[in-house]
Coordinates of C-alpha atoms in Angstrom, one line a residue:
M213 CA 124.1 99.5 48.5
R214 CA 127.4 97.6 49.4
L215 CA 130.6 99.6 49.3
R216 CA 132.0 97.0 46.9
T217 CA 129.1 97.6 44.5
V218 CA 129.6 101.4 44.7
L219 CA 133.3 100.9 43.7
N220 CA 132.4 98.5 41.0
E221 CA 130.0 100.9 39.4
L222 CA 132.5 103.8 39.1
P223 CA 135.1 104.3 36.5
L224 CA 138.1 103.3 38.6
T225 CA 141.4 101.8 37.8
G226 CA 142.1 100.8 41.5
Y227 CA 141.4 101.4 45.1
Q228 CA 142.8 100.8 48.5
V229 CA 141.2 100.4 52.0
Q230 CA 142.8 99.8 55.4
D231 CA 140.1 97.2 56.4
P232 CA 138.9 95.0 53.6
S233 CA 135.8 94.1 55.6
L234 CA 134.6 97.6 54.7
L235 CA 133.8 96.5 51.3
G236 CA 130.8 94.5 52.5
W237 CA 129.3 97.4 54.4
D238 CA 125.8 98.7 53.3
V239 CA 126.3 102.4 52.5
V240 CA 124.2 105.3 51.5
V241 CA 125.6 107.4 48.6
S242 CA 125.4 111.1 49.6
P243 CA 125.5 114.0 47.2
A244 CA 126.6 116.3 50.0
D245 CA 130.1 117.9 50.1
Y246 CA 132.6 116.6 52.7
E247 CA 132.8 119.0 55.6
G248 CA 135.1 117.1 58.0
R249 CA 132.5 115.0 59.6
G250 CA 130.1 112.5 58.2
M251 CA 127.3 110.2 59.3
E252 CA 127.6 106.5 60.1
G253 CA 126.7 104.4 57.0
V254 CA 127.0 107.2 54.6
V255 CA 129.8 107.7 51.9
V256 CA 130.6 110.9 50.5
L257 CA 133.1 112.1 47.7
A258 CA 136.2 114.2 48.5
T259 CA 139.4 115.3 46.8
P260 CA 142.8 114.6 48.4
E261 CA 143.2 118.2 49.2
Q262 CA 139.8 118.2 51.2
V263 CA 140.9 115.2 53.2
E264 CA 144.3 116.6 53.9
R265 CA 142.7 119.9 55.0
L266 CA 139.6 118.5 57.0
G267 CA 141.1 115.3 58.1
S268 CA 139.7 111.9 57.9
P269 CA 136.3 110.9 59.5
R270 CA 136.4 109.4 63.0
E271 CA 134.8 106.1 64.1
G272 CA 131.1 106.2 63.5
E273 CA 131.3 109.1 61.1
G274 CA 130.9 107.3 57.9
L275 CA 133.3 106.9 54.9
V276 CA 135.1 109.2 52.5
L277 CA 135.8 108.2 49.0
E278 CA 139.0 110.1 48.0
Y279 CA 139.5 110.3 44.2
L280 CA 142.8 110.8 42.7
R281 CA 143.3 111.1 39.0
G282 CA 146.4 109.0 38.1
A283 CA 147.9 105.6 38.3
A284 CA 146.8 103.2 40.8
S285 CA 150.4 102.8 41.9
E286 CA 150.2 106.3 43.5
L287 CA 147.5 105.2 46.0
P288 CA 148.6 104.8 49.7
L289 CA 148.8 101.2 50.6
R290 CA 147.1 101.9 54.0
P291 CA 144.8 104.9 53.9
P292 CA 143.4 106.4 57.1
T293 CA 140.6 104.5 58.8
G294 CA 137.3 105.7 57.2
V295 CA 139.0 106.5 54.0
V296 CA 138.7 104.7 50.5
A297 CA 141.5 105.8 48.4
A298 CA 140.6 105.4 44.6
S299 CA 142.1 106.3 41.3
G300 CA 140.9 106.6 37.8
D301 CA 141.7 108.0 34.3
V302 CA 138.6 110.5 34.1
A303 CA 138.6 114.1 35.3
P304 CA 137.5 114.8 38.8
S305 CA 134.4 116.5 37.5
E306 CA 133.4 113.5 35.3
F307 CA 134.0 111.1 38.2
R308 CA 131.8 113.3 40.5
D309 CA 129.0 113.1 37.9
A310 CA 129.4 109.3 37.9
F311 CA 129.3 109.3 41.7
L312 CA 126.1 111.4 41.9
R313 CA 124.4 109.2 39.4
L314 CA 124.6 106.5 41.9
V315 CA 122.5 108.5 44.3
S316 CA 119.5 107.9 42.1
R317 CA 120.4 104.4 41.3
S318 CA 120.8 103.4 45.0
G319 CA 117.2 104.4 45.3
V320 CA 116.2 102.1 42.5
L321 CA 118.2 99.3 44.4
A322 CA 116.4 100.0 47.6
V323 CA 113.0 99.7 45.9
S324 CA 114.1 96.4 44.2
R325 CA 115.4 95.0 47.6
E326 CA 112.0 95.9 49.1
R327 CA 110.2 94.0 46.3
L328 CA 112.3 91.0 46.9
F329 CA 111.7 91.0 50.5
K330 CA 108.0 91.4 50.0
A331 CA 108.2 88.4 47.5
F332 CA 109.9 86.4 50.1
L333 CA 107.2 87.1 52.7
S334 CA 104.4 86.2 50.4
S335 CA 105.9 83.0 48.9
Y336 CA 105.0 79.7 50.2
D337 CA 107.6 77.6 48.4
I338 CA 110.9 78.1 46.5
Q339 CA 109.2 78.0 43.1
Q340 CA 107.1 81.0 44.0
F341 CA 109.9 82.9 45.3
A342 CA 111.9 82.1 42.1
D343 CA 109.1 83.5 39.9
H344 CA 109.2 86.7 41.9
A345 CA 112.9 87.0 41.9
S346 CA 113.1 86.5 38.2
G347 CA 110.6 89.3 37.8
V348 CA 112.6 91.7 39.8
L349 CA 115.9 90.8 38.3
R350 CA 114.4 90.7 34.8
N351 CA 116.4 87.6 34.0
P352 CA 116.0 83.8 34.2
V353 CA 116.8 82.3 37.7
L354 CA 117.8 78.8 38.7
I355 CA 118.0 77.7 42.4
S356 CA 119.6 74.4 43.3
N357 CA 120.6 72.7 46.5
T358 CA 123.7 70.9 47.8
D359 CA 122.5 67.6 46.3
H360 CA 122.5 69.3 42.9
K361 CA 118.7 69.1 42.8
V362 CA 117.0 72.0 40.9
L363 CA 114.6 73.4 43.6
A364 CA 113.2 76.0 41.1
S365 CA 113.6 77.7 37.8
A366 CA 111.9 80.8 36.4
G367 CA 112.0 83.0 33.4
D368 CA 112.6 82.4 29.8
L369 CA 116.1 81.0 29.2
P370 CA 118.1 82.2 26.1
Q371 CA 117.6 80.2 23.0
G372 CA 120.1 77.5 22.3
V373 CA 121.1 76.7 25.9
R374 CA 120.7 73.0 25.6
E375 CA 122.5 72.1 28.8
L376 CA 120.3 74.2 31.0
R377 CA 117.1 73.0 29.4
D378 CA 118.2 69.4 30.0
V379 CA 119.0 70.3 33.6
I380 CA 115.7 71.8 34.2
A381 CA 113.9 68.9 32.4
S382 CA 115.7 66.3 34.5
G383 CA 115.4 68.2 37.7
Y384 CA 119.0 67.6 38.5
V385 CA 122.4 69.1 37.6
T386 CA 124.2 66.0 36.4
D387 CA 127.8 65.5 37.4
E388 CA 129.0 66.3 33.9
V389 CA 127.2 69.8 33.8
A390 CA 128.3 70.4 37.4
S391 CA 131.9 69.8 36.5
L392 CA 131.7 72.1 33.5
M393 CA 130.3 74.8 35.8
E394 CA 133.2 74.4 38.2
A395 CA 135.9 74.2 35.6
D396 CA 136.6 77.9 35.2
G397 CA 137.2 78.4 39.0
L398 CA 134.4 80.9 39.3
I399 CA 132.3 78.8 41.8
R400 CA 135.5 78.3 43.9
Q401 CA 135.9 82.1 43.8
A402 CA 132.2 82.6 45.0
R403 CA 132.8 80.2 47.8
A404 CA 136.0 82.0 48.8
T405 CA 134.6 85.6 48.6
R406 CA 131.0 84.8 49.5
V407 CA 130.0 87.2 46.8
P408 CA 128.3 86.7 43.4
V409 CA 130.7 86.2 40.6
V410 CA 130.2 86.6 36.8
S411 CA 131.0 83.9 34.3
E412 CA 131.6 85.3 30.8
K413 CA 129.8 82.6 28.6
G414 CA 132.1 80.0 30.2
T415 CA 130.1 76.8 30.0
T416 CA 126.6 77.6 28.7
G417 CA 127.3 80.2 26.0
V418 CA 125.4 82.7 28.2
R419 CA 126.8 85.3 30.6
N420 CA 125.5 84.4 34.1
V421 CA 125.9 85.3 37.8
S422 CA 126.5 82.6 40.3
S423 CA 125.9 83.1 44.0
I424 CA 126.4 80.5 46.8
I425 CA 123.4 80.4 49.1
Y426 CA 124.4 80.5 52.8
Y427 CA 122.4 80.3 56.0
H428 CA 123.9 80.4 59.5
H429 CA 127.3 80.0 57.7
L430 CA 126.2 76.8 56.0
E431 CA 126.2 76.3 52.2
L432 CA 122.6 75.4 51.4
G433 CA 122.8 75.6 47.6
R434 CA 123.3 78.0 44.7
L435 CA 121.5 80.7 42.8
D436 CA 122.2 81.4 39.1
V437 CA 121.0 84.2 37.1
F438 CA 121.4 84.1 33.3
E439 CA 121.7 87.2 31.2
V440 CA 118.9 88.2 28.9
R441 CA 118.8 91.8 30.0
P442 CA 122.3 93.1 30.6
L443 CA 123.6 92.5 34.2
T444 CA 125.1 95.4 36.1
G445 CA 126.9 95.8 39.5
L446 CA 123.5 96.7 41.1
D447 CA 122.1 93.3 39.8
L448 CA 124.9 91.4 41.6
E449 CA 123.9 93.0 44.8
L450 CA 120.2 92.0 44.2
V451 CA 121.4 88.5 43.3
D452 CA 123.2 88.3 46.6
Y453 CA 120.2 89.6 48.5
A454 CA 117.9 87.1 46.7
G455 CA 120.3 84.3 47.6
A456 CA 120.2 85.3 51.3
L457 CA 116.4 85.2 51.2
A458 CA 116.4 81.9 49.4
G459 CA 118.7 80.6 52.1
I460 CA 116.2 81.3 54.8
M461 CA 113.4 79.6 52.8
I462 CA 115.5 76.5 52.0
D463 CA 116.4 76.1 55.7
R464 CA 112.7 76.6 56.7
L465 CA 111.5 74.0 54.2
G466 CA 114.3 71.5 55.0
V467 CA 115.3 71.0 51.3
A468 CA 119.0 71.9 51.6
G469 CA 120.1 68.3 51.1
E470 CA 122.2 65.7 52.8
R471 CA 125.5 67.5 52.6
V472 CA 124.4 69.8 55.3
G473 CA 122.6 67.3 57.5
M474 CA 119.1 68.0 56.1
G475 CA 118.6 64.7 54.4
S476 CA 118.8 63.7 50.9
T477 CA 116.3 65.5 48.6
V478 CA 117.3 62.9 45.9
L479 CA 116.1 60.1 48.1
A480 CA 112.9 62.0 48.9
D481 CA 112.2 62.4 45.2
L482 CA 112.9 58.7 44.7
L483 CA 110.4 57.7 47.4
D484 CA 107.8 60.1 45.8
G485 CA 108.3 58.5 42.3
K486 CA 109.5 61.8 40.9
L487 CA 112.7 60.4 39.2
S488 CA 111.2 59.5 36.0
S489 CA 114.0 60.6 33.5
V490 CA 117.1 58.6 32.6
D491 CA 119.4 61.4 33.5
A492 CA 117.9 61.7 37.1
M493 CA 118.3 58.0 37.6
R494 CA 121.9 58.1 36.4
A495 CA 122.5 61.1 38.7
L496 CA 121.3 59.0 41.6
V497 CA 123.4 56.0 40.8
T498 CA 126.5 58.2 40.6
L499 CA 125.6 59.9 43.9
L500 CA 125.4 56.4 45.5
G501 CA 128.6 55.3 43.9
G502 CA 126.8 52.4 42.4
A503 CA 126.6 50.7 39.0
D504 CA 124.1 48.8 36.9
G505 CA 122.9 45.8 38.8
A506 CA 123.9 47.1 42.2
R507 CA 121.5 46.1 45.0
Y508 CA 119.8 48.5 47.4
D509 CA 117.8 48.2 50.7
L510 CA 115.7 50.6 52.6
V511 CA 115.9 50.9 56.4
S512 CA 113.2 52.8 58.4
V513 CA 114.5 53.9 61.7
V514 CA 111.8 54.9 64.3
G515 CA 112.4 56.6 67.6
E516 CA 110.3 57.9 70.4
E517 CA 106.6 58.6 69.8
G518 CA 105.8 62.2 68.9
A519 CA 109.4 63.1 68.1
D520 CA 109.7 66.1 65.8
R521 CA 111.7 66.6 62.5
D522 CA 114.7 68.1 64.3
Y523 CA 115.0 64.9 66.4
Y524 CA 115.2 62.8 63.3
L525 CA 117.5 65.2 61.4
K526 CA 120.1 64.9 64.2
A527 CA 119.4 61.1 64.3
G528 CA 120.1 60.9 60.5
Q529 CA 123.3 62.8 60.8
V530 CA 124.5 60.4 63.5
M531 CA 123.6 57.3 61.4
Q532 CA 125.1 58.7 58.3
A533 CA 128.4 59.0 60.2
C534 CA 128.1 55.3 61.3
L535 CA 127.2 53.7 57.9
E536 CA 129.4 54.2 54.8
D537 CA 127.9 55.0 51.3
V538 CA 124.4 55.7 52.7
I539 CA 122.0 58.5 51.8
W540 CA 119.0 59.4 54.1
T541 CA 115.9 61.5 54.5
V542 CA 113.3 62.1 57.1
R543 CA 110.0 60.7 56.3
D544 CA 106.8 60.2 58.2
G545 CA 108.1 60.2 61.6
S546 CA 111.3 58.2 60.8
V547 CA 114.7 58.3 59.3
V548 CA 114.8 56.4 55.9
L549 CA 118.3 55.2 54.9
L550 CA 119.2 53.8 51.5
L551 CA 121.9 51.1 51.6
T552 CA 124.0 50.0 48.6
L553 CA 125.8 46.7 47.7
E554 CA 127.9 46.2 44.7
K555 CA 126.6 44.0 41.9
D556 CA 127.1 40.2 42.6
E557 CA 127.8 37.9 39.7
R558 CA 127.2 34.7 41.7
P559 CA 124.2 32.7 40.7
G560 CA 122.7 32.5 44.2
F561 CA 121.1 35.3 46.2
D562 CA 123.3 36.4 49.2
A563 CA 121.8 39.9 49.6
Y564 CA 120.1 38.9 52.8
D565 CA 123.3 37.8 54.4
Q566 CA 125.1 40.8 53.0
F567 CA 122.6 43.4 54.3
E568 CA 122.5 41.8 57.6
N569 CA 126.3 41.9 57.9
L570 CA 126.3 45.4 56.8
V571 CA 123.8 46.5 59.5
L572 CA 124.4 44.1 62.4
K573 CA 128.2 44.2 62.3
N574 CA 128.2 48.0 62.4
R575 CA 128.6 48.5 66.2
G576 CA 128.2 52.2 66.0
F577 CA 124.9 51.9 64.3
C578 CA 123.5 49.2 66.5
D579 CA 124.8 51.0 69.7
F580 CA 123.1 54.2 68.6
L581 CA 119.7 52.4 68.3
E582 CA 120.2 50.7 71.6
R583 CA 121.1 53.8 73.5
N584 CA 118.2 55.9 72.1
G585 CA 115.6 53.2 72.1
M586 CA 115.2 53.2 68.3
D587 CA 114.1 50.4 66.1
A588 CA 115.1 49.7 62.5
Y589 CA 112.9 48.0 59.9
V590 CA 114.7 46.6 56.8
C591 CA 112.7 45.7 53.6
E592 CA 113.4 43.2 50.9
P593 CA 116.5 44.2 48.7
F594 CA 115.7 45.6 45.3
E595 CA 117.6 46.6 42.1
D596 CA 114.9 48.7 40.4
F597 CA 114.7 52.2 41.8
S598 CA 111.1 52.5 40.8
L599 CA 110.5 49.9 43.6
A600 CA 111.6 52.4 46.3
G601 CA 108.2 53.7 47.3
A602 CA 106.8 50.2 47.5
S603 CA 109.8 49.1 49.6
L604 CA 109.2 52.0 52.1
R605 CA 105.6 50.8 52.5
Q606 CA 107.0 47.3 53.1
C607 CA 109.1 48.8 56.0
T608 CA 105.9 50.4 57.3
G609 CA 104.0 47.2 57.1
L610 CA 106.8 45.4 59.0
R611 CA 106.8 48.0 61.7
Q612 CA 103.0 47.7 62.1
A613 CA 103.1 43.9 62.1
L614 CA 105.6 43.8 64.9
E615 CA 103.9 46.7 66.9
G616 CA 103.6 45.7 70.5
R617 CA 106.6 43.4 70.7
S618 CA 108.7 43.7 73.8
A619 CA 111.3 46.5 73.7
Q620 CA 113.8 44.0 75.2
G621 CA 114.1 42.2 71.8
P622 CA 116.4 43.0 68.9
R623 CA 116.5 46.6 67.6
V624 CA 116.9 45.6 63.8
H625 CA 114.0 43.8 62.2
F626 CA 114.4 42.2 58.8
F627 CA 111.4 41.6 56.5
W628 CA 112.8 38.3 55.4
H629 CA 112.8 37.0 58.9
E630 CA 109.3 38.3 59.6
R631 CA 107.6 37.5 56.3
F632 CA 104.9 35.4 57.8
A633 CA 104.2 37.8 60.6
V634 CA 103.7 40.6 58.0
M635 CA 101.5 38.4 55.8
G636 CA 99.4 37.6 59.0
W637 CA 99.1 41.2 59.9
S638 CA 98.1 42.0 56.3
A639 CA 95.4 39.2 56.3
K640 CA 94.2 40.3 59.6
R641 CA 93.9 44.0 58.6
D642 CA 91.8 43.0 55.6
G643 CA 89.6 40.5 57.5
K644 CA 91.0 37.5 55.7
L645 CA 93.1 35.8 58.4
A646 CA 90.7 32.9 58.9
A647 CA 90.8 32.0 55.3
L648 CA 94.6 31.4 55.6
L649 CA 94.6 29.3 58.6
D650 CA 95.0 25.5 58.4
K651 CA 92.2 24.3 60.6
R652 CA 94.2 21.3 61.8
V653 CA 96.8 23.7 63.3
V654 CA 93.9 25.9 64.8
A655 CA 92.5 22.7 66.3
M656 CA 95.9 21.9 67.8
A657 CA 96.2 25.4 69.3
A658 CA 92.7 25.3 70.7
Y659 CA 93.3 21.7 72.2
D660 CA 96.6 23.1 73.9
R661 CA 94.6 26.0 75.3
R662 CA 91.8 23.8 76.8
R663 CA 93.9 21.0 78.0
H664 CA 97.1 22.9 78.9
T665 CA 99.3 20.8 76.6
S666 CA 102.1 21.8 74.3
Y667 CA 101.6 20.0 71.0
L668 CA 101.8 23.2 68.8
Q669 CA 104.9 24.4 70.4
T670 CA 106.3 20.9 69.9
A671 CA 105.4 20.8 66.3
V672 CA 107.0 24.2 65.8
M673 CA 110.3 23.0 67.4
S674 CA 110.2 19.9 65.2
V675 CA 110.1 22.1 62.3
R676 CA 112.6 24.5 63.5
Y677 CA 115.2 21.7 64.3
P678 CA 114.6 19.1 61.6
G679 CA 116.3 15.8 62.1
E680 CA 117.5 16.9 65.6
P681 CA 115.1 15.5 68.1
V682 CA 117.6 16.1 71.0
V683 CA 118.0 19.7 70.2
A684 CA 114.2 20.0 69.8
A685 CA 113.6 18.3 73.2
E686 CA 116.2 20.6 74.9
A687 CA 114.4 23.6 73.3
L688 CA 111.1 22.4 74.9
S689 CA 112.9 21.5 78.2
V690 CA 111.5 17.9 78.1
H691 CA 113.0 14.5 77.8
R692 CA 113.4 13.2 74.3
N693 CA 111.0 10.3 74.9
T694 CA 108.4 12.9 75.8
Y695 CA 109.2 14.8 72.6
F696 CA 108.7 11.5 70.5
Y697 CA 105.5 10.7 72.3
R698 CA 104.1 14.2 71.4
V699 CA 105.2 14.0 67.8
N700 CA 103.3 10.7 67.5
K701 CA 100.2 12.0 69.2
I702 CA 100.1 15.1 66.9
R703 CA 99.7 12.6 63.9
E704 CA 97.1 10.7 65.8
L705 CA 95.1 13.6 67.2
F706 CA 95.4 16.3 64.5
Y707 CA 96.2 14.4 61.3
L708 CA 99.5 16.3 60.9
D709 CA 102.5 14.3 59.7
L710 CA 105.6 16.1 60.8
K711 CA 107.7 14.1 58.3
D712 CA 105.6 15.5 55.3
G713 CA 106.9 18.6 53.7
D714 CA 103.6 20.2 53.2
D715 CA 102.4 19.6 56.7
R716 CA 105.6 21.0 58.1
L717 CA 105.2 24.1 56.0
A718 CA 101.6 24.4 57.3
V719 CA 102.8 24.2 60.8
A720 CA 105.5 26.9 60.4
F721 CA 103.2 29.2 58.5
M722 CA 100.2 28.9 60.6
A723 CA 102.2 29.2 63.8
R724 CA 103.3 32.6 62.7
L725 CA 99.9 33.6 61.6
L726 CA 98.4 32.6 64.9
E727 CA 100.8 35.0 66.6
M728 CA 98.9 37.8 64.8
S729 CA 95.4 36.4 65.9
E730 CA 93.4 37.5 68.8
A731 CA 90.5 35.3 67.9
D732 CA 89.5 32.9 70.7
G733 CA 92.6 34.0 72.6
L734 CA 94.8 31.6 70.6
T735 CA 98.6 32.0 71.6
L736 CA 101.8 30.1 71.3
E737 CA 102.5 30.0 75.1
G738 CA 103.5 26.4 75.5
R739 CA 102.9 24.3 78.6
N740 CA 105.4 21.4 79.5
S741 CA 102.6 18.9 80.3
A742 CA 102.2 15.8 78.1

């Protein structure tokens, strides 16, 4: 057991060590008498007279617990290396009995630690491990991550602990409850000392132990144990060990949360449709810094083919540094970002422009995409969180619709600019493309292909530059008289009036659909012949 645990379990009024790091050492409690030499990793009991006569142990010879009956003020401020000077009110014989009782209790601790380790090895997820840990500790367990998401809970909570039951039901520790749990300073103490701390019924009305979960010196979450069966110092050590094992599992499963660069588990739950409660929704809004009526958008960023999760985790961390007020997660071979805009009271809909500015004017984000050959696919903005899963599917559809486009083009693709392309891809996928095509436009495209003319391209430029024949002619690289000739021929040959709104819509829509079609080799490549 830890030396700190040994000292906490004994009837002491104070102790001193030369090196405070000794308190974290794992030691074996020995019933043997001190004979001037010890064994590394072993602590033995001795009187001040024995230490003075035999000397203190040398490096690698274990530790000596020197007990003095009397006031803590009488202890030396810097005992010799390898000596823990301790004081107490009980007689030396009573203290020795208490010390020897730890010998058998250390065996119980070793067995419990072994049970926890076996539980860790046999657990496939956090919940399974929590179930086993609660059984070993014989108390309810709650494991949460840095996003305040409840990863697992196990054991029967004490009656009347409404806050805890609400937390488990919603799946998230709300900001209100988190603030209450931080109020007594014990969580800060746990972070500072990196050991479990006891809260004496501070916020929930139940005595509990809180342990910060670390892995590779990163905070990954917290393990809380609530007292149903009395908690002892040995339990604190087991809680610490359980937290260490939970840290390995959290890291392995990648569920630590966005605050440690592992991606937001809140966003992952949102995409899975798991945020069904009002409290969970409110927690997400608070996390995003948004309010009712805020607008959101998903961005799916895709990199090199076959890239693994670590690749996308690193990419997510970089993009989070570029974009403000963004949460992200790794999903299906991409980084999914959730962007937020404040509520807009104007009657129009400016979210398209706002999100384009948010993304395209972020030089760091765009440069990162360009340098790493990554593409970003942006869905339609939404206000209702329940649409997040459908919005991600929209990003995926946009990506598939644009598959095969030249890598020399823009790296950011907005759904509202590619709406027709996505509709064409969807219709083609479902075998319904032909039903959507205006046969007049199809006939014009076929005519261009056979005769090497450019009527379809002319019609498209007429729609793109309405009322600007000079600009349209320049875009086609022809004289404006040639442009007017083609427009008139389009009406004569294909029965399309480019002054009519419906016919103009048919040209714009069908031209984009034809881009998706491979039937008959129809394309939009124009020829500058009359």
